[in-house]
Coordinates of C-alpha atoms in Angstrom, one line a residue:
M1 CA 83.9 85.7 75.1
A2 CA 84.5 87.6 77.9
I3 CA 84.7 84.4 80.8
L4 CA 84.4 86.6 84.2
P5 CA 81.2 86.8 85.7
S6 CA 79.4 90.5 85.3
G7 CA 78.9 92.1 88.9
L8 CA 82.5 92.4 89.7
V9 CA 84.1 95.6 92.2
A10 CA 87.6 96.1 93.7
P11 CA 86.8 97.3 96.9
G12 CA 88.9 100.4 97.3
L13 CA 92.5 100.7 98.1
P14 CA 92.8 100.2 102.5
Y15 CA 90.5 96.9 102.2
L16 CA 92.8 95.6 99.4
V17 CA 96.1 97.1 101.8
V18 CA 93.7 95.3 104.7
L19 CA 92.9 91.4 103.2
G20 CA 96.4 91.1 100.5
L21 CA 97.8 91.3 104.1
G22 CA 96.0 89.1 106.0
A23 CA 95.3 86.7 103.9
L24 CA 99.8 87.5 103.8
L25 CA 100.1 86.6 107.1
T26 CA 97.7 84.4 108.1
T27 CA 99.2 82.6 105.0
L28 CA 102.5 82.7 106.4
L29 CA 101.8 81.3 110.4
L30 CA 99.8 78.2 108.5
F31 CA 102.9 77.0 106.2
G32 CA 104.7 77.5 109.2
F33 CA 103.3 75.3 112.0
E34 CA 102.2 72.8 109.7
P35 CA 99.5 71.7 110.2
P36 CA 97.4 68.4 109.8
V37 CA 96.2 68.4 106.0
G38 CA 93.5 65.7 104.6
K39 CA 90.6 64.6 103.3
R40 CA 87.9 64.9 106.3
H41 CA 89.6 69.4 106.5
V42 CA 87.3 69.0 102.7
V43 CA 84.2 68.6 104.8
A44 CA 84.6 70.4 107.6
L45 CA 85.4 73.5 105.4
L46 CA 81.9 73.5 103.4
P47 CA 80.5 75.4 106.3
W48 CA 83.0 78.3 105.8
M49 CA 82.4 78.6 101.8
A50 CA 78.4 78.2 102.2
I51 CA 79.5 81.0 105.2
G52 CA 81.3 83.0 101.7
G53 CA 78.5 82.2 99.9
I54 CA 76.1 83.2 102.6
T55 CA 77.7 86.4 102.8
H56 CA 78.1 87.6 99.5
G57 CA 74.0 86.7 99.1
F58 CA 73.5 89.6 102.2
Y59 CA 75.7 91.6 99.7
Q60 CA 73.4 91.5 97.4
V61 CA 70.6 92.4 98.9
P62 CA 70.5 96.3 99.1
G63 CA 71.5 98.1 102.4
L64 CA 71.7 95.2 105.0
Y65 CA 75.4 95.4 104.9
P66 CA 77.3 99.2 106.7
A67 CA 78.7 100.8 104.0
W68 CA 81.7 100.1 105.8
V69 CA 81.6 96.1 105.6
A70 CA 79.9 95.9 102.1
P71 CA 83.4 95.9 100.0
L72 CA 84.7 92.5 102.1
F73 CA 81.5 91.0 100.7
S74 CA 81.7 92.2 97.3
A75 CA 82.8 89.7 94.2
P76 CA 86.1 88.6 93.9
T77 CA 86.5 89.8 97.7
V78 CA 84.8 88.1 99.4
Y79 CA 86.2 84.8 98.6
V80 CA 89.3 86.3 100.4
T81 CA 87.7 87.5 103.2
T82 CA 86.4 84.1 103.9
Y83 CA 89.6 82.9 103.5
V84 CA 91.3 84.9 105.5
L85 CA 88.0 84.1 109.0
V86 CA 87.8 80.7 108.2
A87 CA 93.0 81.0 108.6
T88 CA 92.2 82.9 111.5
V89 CA 89.8 80.6 113.2
W90 CA 92.5 77.9 112.4
L91 CA 95.2 79.2 113.7
L92 CA 92.8 79.7 116.9
L93 CA 91.8 76.6 116.9
I94 CA 95.9 74.9 115.7
L95 CA 97.2 77.4 118.8
L96 CA 94.2 75.5 121.2
G97 CA 94.9 72.4 119.6
T98 CA 99.0 72.1 120.7
A99 CA 98.3 73.8 124.4
T100 CA 95.8 70.6 124.3
G101 CA 97.5 68.1 123.2
N102 CA 94.5 67.3 121.0
L103 CA 96.3 68.8 117.1
G104 CA 94.6 66.3 115.2
R105 CA 90.9 67.4 116.3
V106 CA 91.4 70.1 114.1
G107 CA 90.0 69.9 112.1
T108 CA 86.9 68.2 113.4
Y109 CA 86.6 71.6 115.9
L110 CA 86.9 73.5 112.4
G111 CA 84.0 72.5 111.6
A112 CA 82.3 72.6 113.5
A113 CA 82.9 76.1 114.5
G114 CA 82.3 77.2 110.9
L115 CA 78.6 74.6 111.8
G116 CA 77.7 77.4 113.9
V117 CA 78.8 80.4 112.0
L118 CA 76.3 78.5 109.3
I119 CA 73.5 78.6 111.8
V120 CA 74.1 81.6 113.2
F121 CA 74.6 82.6 109.0
L122 CA 71.0 81.2 107.9
G123 CA 68.7 82.1 111.5
A124 CA 70.2 85.7 109.7
M125 CA 68.5 84.8 106.7
V126 CA 64.8 84.2 107.6
W127 CA 65.1 87.2 110.2
Q128 CA 65.1 88.5 107.1
G129 CA 63.2 87.0 105.1
I130 CA 60.1 87.8 107.1
A131 CA 60.8 91.6 106.3
P132 CA 58.0 92.7 104.9
A133 CA 59.8 93.8 101.3
V134 CA 60.6 90.8 101.5
E135 CA 59.7 88.4 98.5
F136 CA 60.2 84.8 101.5
S137 CA 60.3 81.9 98.5
P138 CA 62.2 79.0 100.0
M139 CA 60.6 75.9 99.0
W140 CA 62.6 75.1 95.0
P141 CA 65.8 76.8 96.6
T142 CA 65.5 73.8 99.8
L143 CA 63.6 71.5 96.8
A144 CA 67.7 72.0 94.6
F145 CA 69.3 71.2 97.8
V146 CA 67.0 68.1 98.2
I147 CA 67.9 67.2 94.5
S148 CA 71.4 67.5 94.4
L149 CA 71.7 65.4 97.4
A150 CA 70.1 62.1 95.5
V151 CA 72.1 63.5 92.8
T152 CA 75.5 62.6 94.3
A153 CA 74.7 59.7 95.5
V154 CA 73.6 58.4 92.2
T155 CA 76.9 59.6 90.5
Y156 CA 79.4 58.9 92.7
F157 CA 77.8 55.0 93.5
L158 CA 77.7 54.4 89.9
V159 CA 82.0 56.7 90.0
S160 CA 82.1 54.0 91.9
L161 CA 81.8 50.9 90.4
R162 CA 84.0 52.5 86.8
W163 CA 86.0 53.4 89.4
T164 CA 86.6 51.9 92.1
G165 CA 89.8 53.5 93.2
A166 CA 90.1 56.4 92.0
V167 CA 86.1 56.7 94.6
A168 CA 88.0 54.5 97.0
R169 CA 91.5 56.4 97.3
T170 CA 89.5 60.1 97.6
G171 CA 86.3 59.3 99.4
I172 CA 84.7 61.2 101.5
A173 CA 86.5 64.9 99.9
G174 CA 85.3 63.1 97.0
A175 CA 81.9 63.1 97.4
A176 CA 82.2 66.9 98.3
V177 CA 83.9 68.0 94.9
V178 CA 80.1 65.8 93.2
F179 CA 77.4 67.3 95.5
A180 CA 79.4 71.2 95.7
H181 CA 79.2 71.3 92.3
T182 CA 76.3 68.8 91.2
F183 CA 74.6 71.8 93.7
D184 CA 75.2 75.4 92.1
G185 CA 74.1 73.1 89.1
V186 CA 71.1 72.1 89.7
I187 CA 69.5 75.2 91.6
T188 CA 71.3 77.1 88.5
M189 CA 69.3 75.0 86.6
I190 CA 66.4 76.0 89.2
G191 CA 66.5 79.5 89.3
Y192 CA 67.3 79.9 85.0
D193 CA 63.9 77.0 83.9
I194 CA 61.8 78.1 86.3
L195 CA 62.8 81.4 88.5
G196 CA 63.5 82.9 85.4
S197 CA 67.0 84.5 86.8
T198 CA 69.5 86.0 84.6
E199 CA 72.9 83.8 84.6
R200 CA 75.7 86.2 85.3
T201 CA 79.0 83.9 84.2
P202 CA 79.2 84.4 80.7
I203 CA 80.0 80.9 79.9
P204 CA 77.4 79.1 82.0
A205 CA 75.2 81.8 80.5
A206 CA 75.8 80.5 77.0
I207 CA 75.9 76.5 77.1
M208 CA 71.8 77.3 78.3
D209 CA 71.8 79.2 75.6
F210 CA 73.0 76.3 73.1
A211 CA 69.9 74.8 75.8
G212 CA 67.7 77.2 74.4
S213 CA 68.2 76.3 70.9
L214 CA 67.4 72.3 71.5
P215 CA 64.4 71.2 70.0
T216 CA 64.9 69.5 73.6
A217 CA 64.1 73.2 75.3
A218 CA 60.3 73.1 74.8
Y219 CA 59.8 70.1 77.4
I220 CA 62.6 70.1 79.6
G221 CA 64.3 74.0 79.6
S222 CA 67.8 75.4 79.3
G223 CA 69.4 74.1 82.6
W224 CA 69.2 70.3 82.1
L225 CA 72.4 71.2 79.8
F226 CA 74.5 72.9 82.0
L227 CA 73.6 71.2 85.2
V228 CA 75.8 68.0 83.3
V229 CA 78.1 69.8 82.6
K230 CA 78.3 70.4 85.8
V231 CA 78.4 66.7 86.7
L232 CA 81.3 66.2 84.3
I233 CA 83.7 68.1 85.5
A234 CA 83.5 67.3 89.6
T235 CA 83.4 63.6 88.4
F236 CA 86.6 63.7 85.7
V237 CA 88.5 66.1 88.9
V238 CA 87.6 62.9 91.2
V239 CA 88.8 60.5 88.6
T240 CA 92.2 62.2 87.3
F241 CA 93.7 63.6 90.7
A242 CA 92.8 60.8 92.7
D243 CA 95.5 59.5 93.0
Y244 CA 97.6 62.9 93.3
V245 CA 95.0 62.9 96.9
E246 CA 96.7 59.6 98.1
E247 CA 100.8 60.2 97.2
E248 CA 100.0 64.6 98.2
P249 CA 97.2 64.5 101.0
T250 CA 97.7 67.3 102.1
Y251 CA 98.0 69.3 98.5
G252 CA 96.1 67.4 96.9
S253 CA 93.1 67.6 100.1
L254 CA 93.6 71.4 99.1
F255 CA 93.1 71.7 95.9
F256 CA 90.1 69.3 96.6
V257 CA 89.5 72.1 98.2
V258 CA 89.7 75.3 96.1
I259 CA 87.9 72.7 93.7
T260 CA 84.7 72.5 95.5
A261 CA 84.6 75.8 97.2
V262 CA 84.5 77.8 93.8
G263 CA 80.7 74.8 93.7
L264 CA 79.2 75.3 96.0
G265 CA 79.9 79.1 97.5
P266 CA 78.5 79.9 93.9
A267 CA 76.0 78.0 95.0
V268 CA 74.9 78.8 98.4
N269 CA 74.8 82.1 96.5
N270 CA 71.8 81.3 94.5
F271 CA 70.3 79.6 97.3
V272 CA 70.0 82.7 99.8
L273 CA 68.7 85.6 96.0
F274 CA 66.8 81.9 95.3
T275 CA 65.0 81.9 98.8
L276 CA 65.2 86.4 99.5
G277 CA 63.6 86.4 96.8

């Protein structure tokens, strides 16, 4: 069975070269500067992950991007584009923090910058939503976001009762992992069962197809099983890698960043698509 989602597009060679060189250069510079990285950076990077999801969502709206820009935000290229953007901003903030003696606040500035950019993109989404050709439908996506917050709070509380030490070691970074994948599970469930969307990634599609074959499908739909799987996987990551985050805070936190991004990016992408009808 295929495991990659449908709709993957490889950009032209010039885009691959530019993005490849950009990713390589920014990565080497970050390794050279060795900025302090901790659990709070997982949260600081949340807005940037959401920006990646939004920009890919805009890519899926026909005619929204100029033809020369669109390949940068196709899947999976959007991950590299977002990485290069974040790494560039991070490097500039490191230079600014070094010059002003506020290197310890770079993570805070990184999160604030991402939040500012995210607000601009959310405004652009609303502006696009009021276009006559678009069916602006923010109710279900917003409800999915609120439900995800509630499910995350309950899940993390229950996990803390059983694995108190793991939650203490991962802290807010662990909560970010659980929220990202819970949000992806909830909004996918709502899209599949209520909004009639299809799933383009084979494994989630297979999970929901299996749930649809159960007797419970007539009463609670098919998306619930995907949500359960996502929450269990996120919880497993938090509990299993808690020691790694404590012993290797830099690489452990970066690992949590990657795990969070692969949940939050698709979730926000669905949020955009469902909101714009």
